[in-house]
């Protein structure tokens, strides 16, 4: 595991401790690395309506945007696991989050590395966003950025 991956996975695990996940009992944490080394985290945020729930990656990236840094994302770490279990299998972003990560990737002009881990353990799966979301539709298709 690289230092960058380890830092983001550990930060994501810390964030997952604050997950609001009383319905799924599945805690997810995300950590977004910015160009200056800042790490912004998020945790899943469920809702009694279920459909209004927010994923950890979405919470973290919306926070990055609120700080005016959405074009400055360089890597993302995501972890997840059942609350109260020591799950080690890497968890990868859902389809919606892959699309949201793609927004940051295209705006920043970078095929972002996405580090995926479990709630515990050293198993880390490393992907480029283009592997998780090939042939992505995004801001470049709408002329917001160059391809
Ligand atoms: Zn998601």
PDB file of C-alpha atoms and ligand atoms in Angstrom:
ATOM      1  CA  UNK A   1       0.000   0.000   0.000  1.00  0.00           C
ATOM      2  CA  UNK A   2       1.393   3.414  -0.889  1.00  0.00           C
ATOM      3  CA  UNK A   3       1.595   6.190   1.685  1.00  0.00           C
ATOM      4  CA  UNK A   4      -1.124   8.062  -0.216  1.00  0.00           C
ATOM      5  CA  UNK A   5      -3.419   5.034  -0.153  1.00  0.00           C
ATOM      6  CA  UNK A   6      -2.727   4.347   3.519  1.00  0.00           C
ATOM      7  CA  UNK A   7      -3.408   7.970   4.503  1.00  0.00           C
ATOM      8  CA  UNK A   8      -6.720   8.053   2.663  1.00  0.00           C
ATOM      9  CA  UNK A   9      -7.884   4.646   3.850  1.00  0.00           C
ATOM     10  CA  UNK A  10      -7.110   5.544   7.467  1.00  0.00           C
ATOM     11  CA  UNK A  11      -8.901   8.899   7.126  1.00  0.00           C
ATOM     12  CA  UNK A  12     -11.892   7.155   5.535  1.00  0.00           C
ATOM     13  CA  UNK A  13     -11.994   4.669   8.415  1.00  0.00           C
ATOM     14  CA  UNK A  14     -11.988   7.524  10.930  1.00  0.00           C
ATOM     15  CA  UNK A  15     -14.852   9.206   9.054  1.00  0.00           C
ATOM     16  CA  UNK A  16     -16.862   5.974   8.919  1.00  0.00           C
ATOM     17  CA  UNK A  17     -16.995   6.018  12.726  1.00  0.00           C
ATOM     18  CA  UNK A  18     -19.438   8.930  12.296  1.00  0.00           C
ATOM     19  CA  UNK A  19     -21.600   7.254   9.688  1.00  0.00           C
ATOM     20  CA  UNK A  20     -25.306   7.734  10.225  1.00  0.00           C
ATOM     21  CA  UNK A  21     -26.401   4.311   9.031  1.00  0.00           C
ATOM     22  CA  UNK A  22     -29.189   3.044  11.318  1.00  0.00           C
ATOM     23  CA  UNK A  23     -31.058   1.392   8.421  1.00  0.00           C
ATOM     24  CA  UNK A  24     -28.356  -0.445   6.505  1.00  0.00           C
ATOM     25  CA  UNK A  25     -25.969  -0.851   9.454  1.00  0.00           C
ATOM     26  CA  UNK A  26     -23.269  -0.495   6.793  1.00  0.00           C
ATOM     27  CA  UNK A  27     -20.812   2.276   7.589  1.00  0.00           C
ATOM     28  CA  UNK A  28     -18.928   3.917   4.730  1.00  0.00           C
ATOM     29  CA  UNK A  29     -16.192   6.505   4.917  1.00  0.00           C
ATOM     30  CA  UNK A  30     -14.573   8.487   2.147  1.00  0.00           C
ATOM     31  CA  UNK A  31     -11.460  10.658   2.107  1.00  0.00           C
ATOM     32  CA  UNK A  32     -10.631  13.078  -0.691  1.00  0.00           C
ATOM     33  CA  UNK A  33      -7.049  14.257  -1.176  1.00  0.00           C
ATOM     34  CA  UNK A  34      -6.561  17.759  -2.553  1.00  0.00           C
ATOM     35  CA  UNK A  35      -3.539  19.100  -4.365  1.00  0.00           C
ATOM     36  CA  UNK A  36      -2.052  20.813  -1.315  1.00  0.00           C
ATOM     37  CA  UNK A  37      -2.300  17.682   0.825  1.00  0.00           C
ATOM     38  CA  UNK A  38      -5.567  18.601   2.519  1.00  0.00           C
ATOM     39  CA  UNK A  39      -7.817  15.607   3.200  1.00  0.00           C
ATOM     40  CA  UNK A  40     -11.594  16.117   3.289  1.00  0.00           C
ATOM     41  CA  UNK A  41     -13.736  13.294   4.617  1.00  0.00           C
ATOM     42  CA  UNK A  42     -17.330  12.175   4.532  1.00  0.00           C
ATOM     43  CA  UNK A  43     -19.477   9.399   5.941  1.00  0.00           C
ATOM     44  CA  UNK A  44     -22.707   7.916   4.715  1.00  0.00           C
ATOM     45  CA  UNK A  45     -25.752   9.836   5.867  1.00  0.00           C
ATOM     46  CA  UNK A  46     -28.926   7.781   5.732  1.00  0.00           C
ATOM     47  CA  UNK A  47     -32.515   8.936   5.971  1.00  0.00           C
ATOM     48  CA  UNK A  48     -35.780   7.306   7.039  1.00  0.00           C
ATOM     49  CA  UNK A  49     -37.008   7.780   3.474  1.00  0.00           C
ATOM     50  CA  UNK A  50     -34.092   5.609   2.292  1.00  0.00           C
ATOM     51  CA  UNK A  51     -34.020   7.327  -1.103  1.00  0.00           C
ATOM     52  CA  UNK A  52     -32.696  10.575   0.335  1.00  0.00           C
ATOM     53  CA  UNK A  53     -29.635   8.886   1.819  1.00  0.00           C
ATOM     54  CA  UNK A  54     -26.256  10.271   0.845  1.00  0.00           C
ATOM     55  CA  UNK A  55     -23.145   8.209   0.212  1.00  0.00           C
ATOM     56  CA  UNK A  56     -19.868   9.019   1.950  1.00  0.00           C
ATOM     57  CA  UNK A  57     -18.166   9.935  -1.327  1.00  0.00           C
ATOM     58  CA  UNK A  58     -20.961  12.366  -2.200  1.00  0.00           C
ATOM     59  CA  UNK A  59     -20.792  14.000   1.229  1.00  0.00           C
ATOM     60  CA  UNK A  60     -17.009  14.391   0.969  1.00  0.00           C
ATOM     61  CA  UNK A  61     -17.056  15.778  -2.573  1.00  0.00           C
ATOM     62  CA  UNK A  62     -19.888  18.211  -1.784  1.00  0.00           C
ATOM     63  CA  UNK A  63     -17.791  19.459   1.138  1.00  0.00           C
ATOM     64  CA  UNK A  64     -14.791  19.861  -1.176  1.00  0.00           C
ATOM     65  CA  UNK A  65     -16.995  21.880  -3.517  1.00  0.00           C
ATOM     66  CA  UNK A  66     -18.251  24.039  -0.630  1.00  0.00           C
ATOM     67  CA  UNK A  67     -14.617  24.894   0.028  1.00  0.00           C
ATOM     68  CA  UNK A  68     -14.188  25.954  -3.603  1.00  0.00           C
ATOM     69  CA  UNK A  69     -11.781  23.083  -4.288  1.00  0.00           C
ATOM     70  CA  UNK A  70     -13.765  20.809  -6.638  1.00  0.00           C
ATOM     71  CA  UNK A  71     -11.141  21.137  -9.400  1.00  0.00           C
ATOM     72  CA  UNK A  72      -8.309  20.257  -7.021  1.00  0.00           C
ATOM     73  CA  UNK A  73      -9.068  16.604  -6.239  1.00  0.00           C
ATOM     74  CA  UNK A  74      -6.121  14.247  -6.773  1.00  0.00           C
ATOM     75  CA  UNK A  75      -7.214  10.952  -5.162  1.00  0.00           C
ATOM     76  CA  UNK A  76     -10.035   9.321  -3.223  1.00  0.00           C
ATOM     77  CA  UNK A  77     -10.151   6.569  -0.618  1.00  0.00           C
ATOM     78  CA  UNK A  78     -13.315   4.650   0.244  1.00  0.00           C
ATOM     79  CA  UNK A  79     -13.942   2.019   2.885  1.00  0.00           C
ATOM     80  CA  UNK A  80     -17.025   0.241   4.118  1.00  0.00           C
ATOM     81  CA  UNK A  81     -18.273  -2.586   6.233  1.00  0.00           C
ATOM     82  CA  UNK A  82     -21.097  -3.831   8.401  1.00  0.00           C
ATOM     83  CA  UNK A  83     -21.245  -2.014  11.731  1.00  0.00           C
ATOM     84  CA  UNK A  84     -19.879  -4.230  14.471  1.00  0.00           C
ATOM     85  CA  UNK A  85     -18.030  -6.536  12.086  1.00  0.00           C
ATOM     86  CA  UNK A  86     -14.384  -6.592  11.057  1.00  0.00           C
ATOM     87  CA  UNK A  87     -15.098  -6.760   7.315  1.00  0.00           C
ATOM     88  CA  UNK A  88     -11.922  -6.785   5.237  1.00  0.00           C
ATOM     89  CA  UNK A  89     -13.300  -7.004   1.687  1.00  0.00           C
ATOM     90  CA  UNK A  90     -12.677  -3.803  -0.277  1.00  0.00           C
ATOM     91  CA  UNK A  91     -15.791  -1.749  -1.032  1.00  0.00           C
ATOM     92  CA  UNK A  92     -15.943   0.294  -4.218  1.00  0.00           C
ATOM     93  CA  UNK A  93     -18.097   3.355  -4.963  1.00  0.00           C
ATOM     94  CA  UNK A  94     -21.664   2.819  -6.179  1.00  0.00           C
ATOM     95  CA  UNK A  95     -22.593   3.838  -9.714  1.00  0.00           C
ATOM     96  CA  UNK A  96     -23.933   7.236  -8.684  1.00  0.00           C
ATOM     97  CA  UNK A  97     -20.745   8.047  -6.801  1.00  0.00           C
ATOM     98  CA  UNK A  98     -18.590   6.972  -9.734  1.00  0.00           C
ATOM     99  CA  UNK A  99     -20.442   9.554 -11.812  1.00  0.00           C
ATOM    100  CA  UNK A 100     -19.926  12.227  -9.136  1.00  0.00           C
ATOM    101  CA  UNK A 101     -16.231  11.359  -8.831  1.00  0.00           C
ATOM    102  CA  UNK A 102     -16.034  11.672 -12.612  1.00  0.00           C
ATOM    103  CA  UNK A 103     -17.257  15.262 -12.362  1.00  0.00           C
ATOM    104  CA  UNK A 104     -14.283  16.130 -10.151  1.00  0.00           C
ATOM    105  CA  UNK A 105     -11.921  14.098 -12.326  1.00  0.00           C
ATOM    106  CA  UNK A 106     -12.873  15.800 -15.575  1.00  0.00           C
ATOM    107  CA  UNK A 107     -12.888  19.281 -14.048  1.00  0.00           C
ATOM    108  CA  UNK A 108      -9.439  18.619 -12.595  1.00  0.00           C
ATOM    109  CA  UNK A 109      -8.157  16.975 -15.766  1.00  0.00           C
ATOM    110  CA  UNK A 110      -7.005  13.870 -13.895  1.00  0.00           C
ATOM    111  CA  UNK A 111      -7.933  10.176 -14.086  1.00  0.00           C
ATOM    112  CA  UNK A 112      -8.259   9.922 -10.322  1.00  0.00           C
ATOM    113  CA  UNK A 113      -6.906   6.974  -8.353  1.00  0.00           C
ATOM    114  CA  UNK A 114      -9.607   5.404  -6.189  1.00  0.00           C
ATOM    115  CA  UNK A 115      -8.369   3.343  -3.228  1.00  0.00           C
ATOM    116  CA  UNK A 116     -10.926   0.864  -1.926  1.00  0.00           C
ATOM    117  CA  UNK A 117     -10.715  -0.930   1.395  1.00  0.00           C
ATOM    118  CA  UNK A 118     -12.776  -2.776   3.961  1.00  0.00           C
ATOM    119  CA  UNK A 119     -13.602  -1.664   7.466  1.00  0.00           C
ATOM    120  CA  UNK A 120     -10.364  -3.237   8.658  1.00  0.00           C
ATOM    121  CA  UNK A 121      -7.316  -4.982   7.287  1.00  0.00           C
ATOM    122  CA  UNK A 122      -4.678  -4.349   4.659  1.00  0.00           C
ATOM    123  CA  UNK A 123      -6.559  -5.448   1.548  1.00  0.00           C
ATOM    124  CA  UNK A 124      -6.696  -2.423  -0.732  1.00  0.00           C
ATOM    125  CA  UNK A 125      -7.937  -2.442  -4.312  1.00  0.00           C
ATOM    126  CA  UNK A 126      -6.561   0.430  -6.372  1.00  0.00           C
ATOM    127  CA  UNK A 127      -8.345   1.575  -9.510  1.00  0.00           C
ATOM    128  CA  UNK A 128      -8.224   4.463 -11.882  1.00  0.00           C
ATOM    129  CA  UNK A 129     -11.633   6.093 -12.200  1.00  0.00           C
ATOM    130  CA  UNK A 130     -11.606   5.202 -15.912  1.00  0.00           C
ATOM    131  CA  UNK A 131     -11.593   1.532 -14.879  1.00  0.00           C
ATOM    132  CA  UNK A 132     -14.594   2.003 -12.584  1.00  0.00           C
ATOM    133  CA  UNK A 133     -16.519   4.182 -15.049  1.00  0.00           C
ATOM    134  CA  UNK A 134     -15.302   3.533 -18.585  1.00  0.00           C
ATOM    135  CA  UNK A 135     -16.555   5.751 -21.420  1.00  0.00           C
ATOM    136  CA  UNK A 136     -17.910   8.202 -18.846  1.00  0.00           C
ATOM    137  CA  UNK A 137     -20.306  10.998 -19.686  1.00  0.00           C
ATOM    138  CA  UNK A 138     -19.321  14.218 -17.978  1.00  0.00           C
ATOM    139  CA  UNK A 139     -18.551  17.905 -18.154  1.00  0.00           C
ATOM    140  CA  UNK A 140     -16.347  17.412 -21.209  1.00  0.00           C
ATOM    141  CA  UNK A 141     -19.379  16.186 -23.172  1.00  0.00           C
ATOM    142  CA  UNK A 142     -21.139  19.439 -22.385  1.00  0.00           C
ATOM    143  CA  UNK A 143     -18.177  21.596 -23.321  1.00  0.00           C
ATOM    144  CA  UNK A 144     -17.331  22.620 -19.776  1.00  0.00           C
ATOM    145  CA  UNK A 145     -13.769  21.311 -20.069  1.00  0.00           C
ATOM    146  CA  UNK A 146     -11.577  20.010 -22.894  1.00  0.00           C
ATOM    147  CA  UNK A 147     -11.145  16.300 -23.378  1.00  0.00           C
TER     148      UNK A 147
HETATM  149 ZN1  LIG B   1     -22.487   5.983  -3.636  1.00  0.00          ZN
END
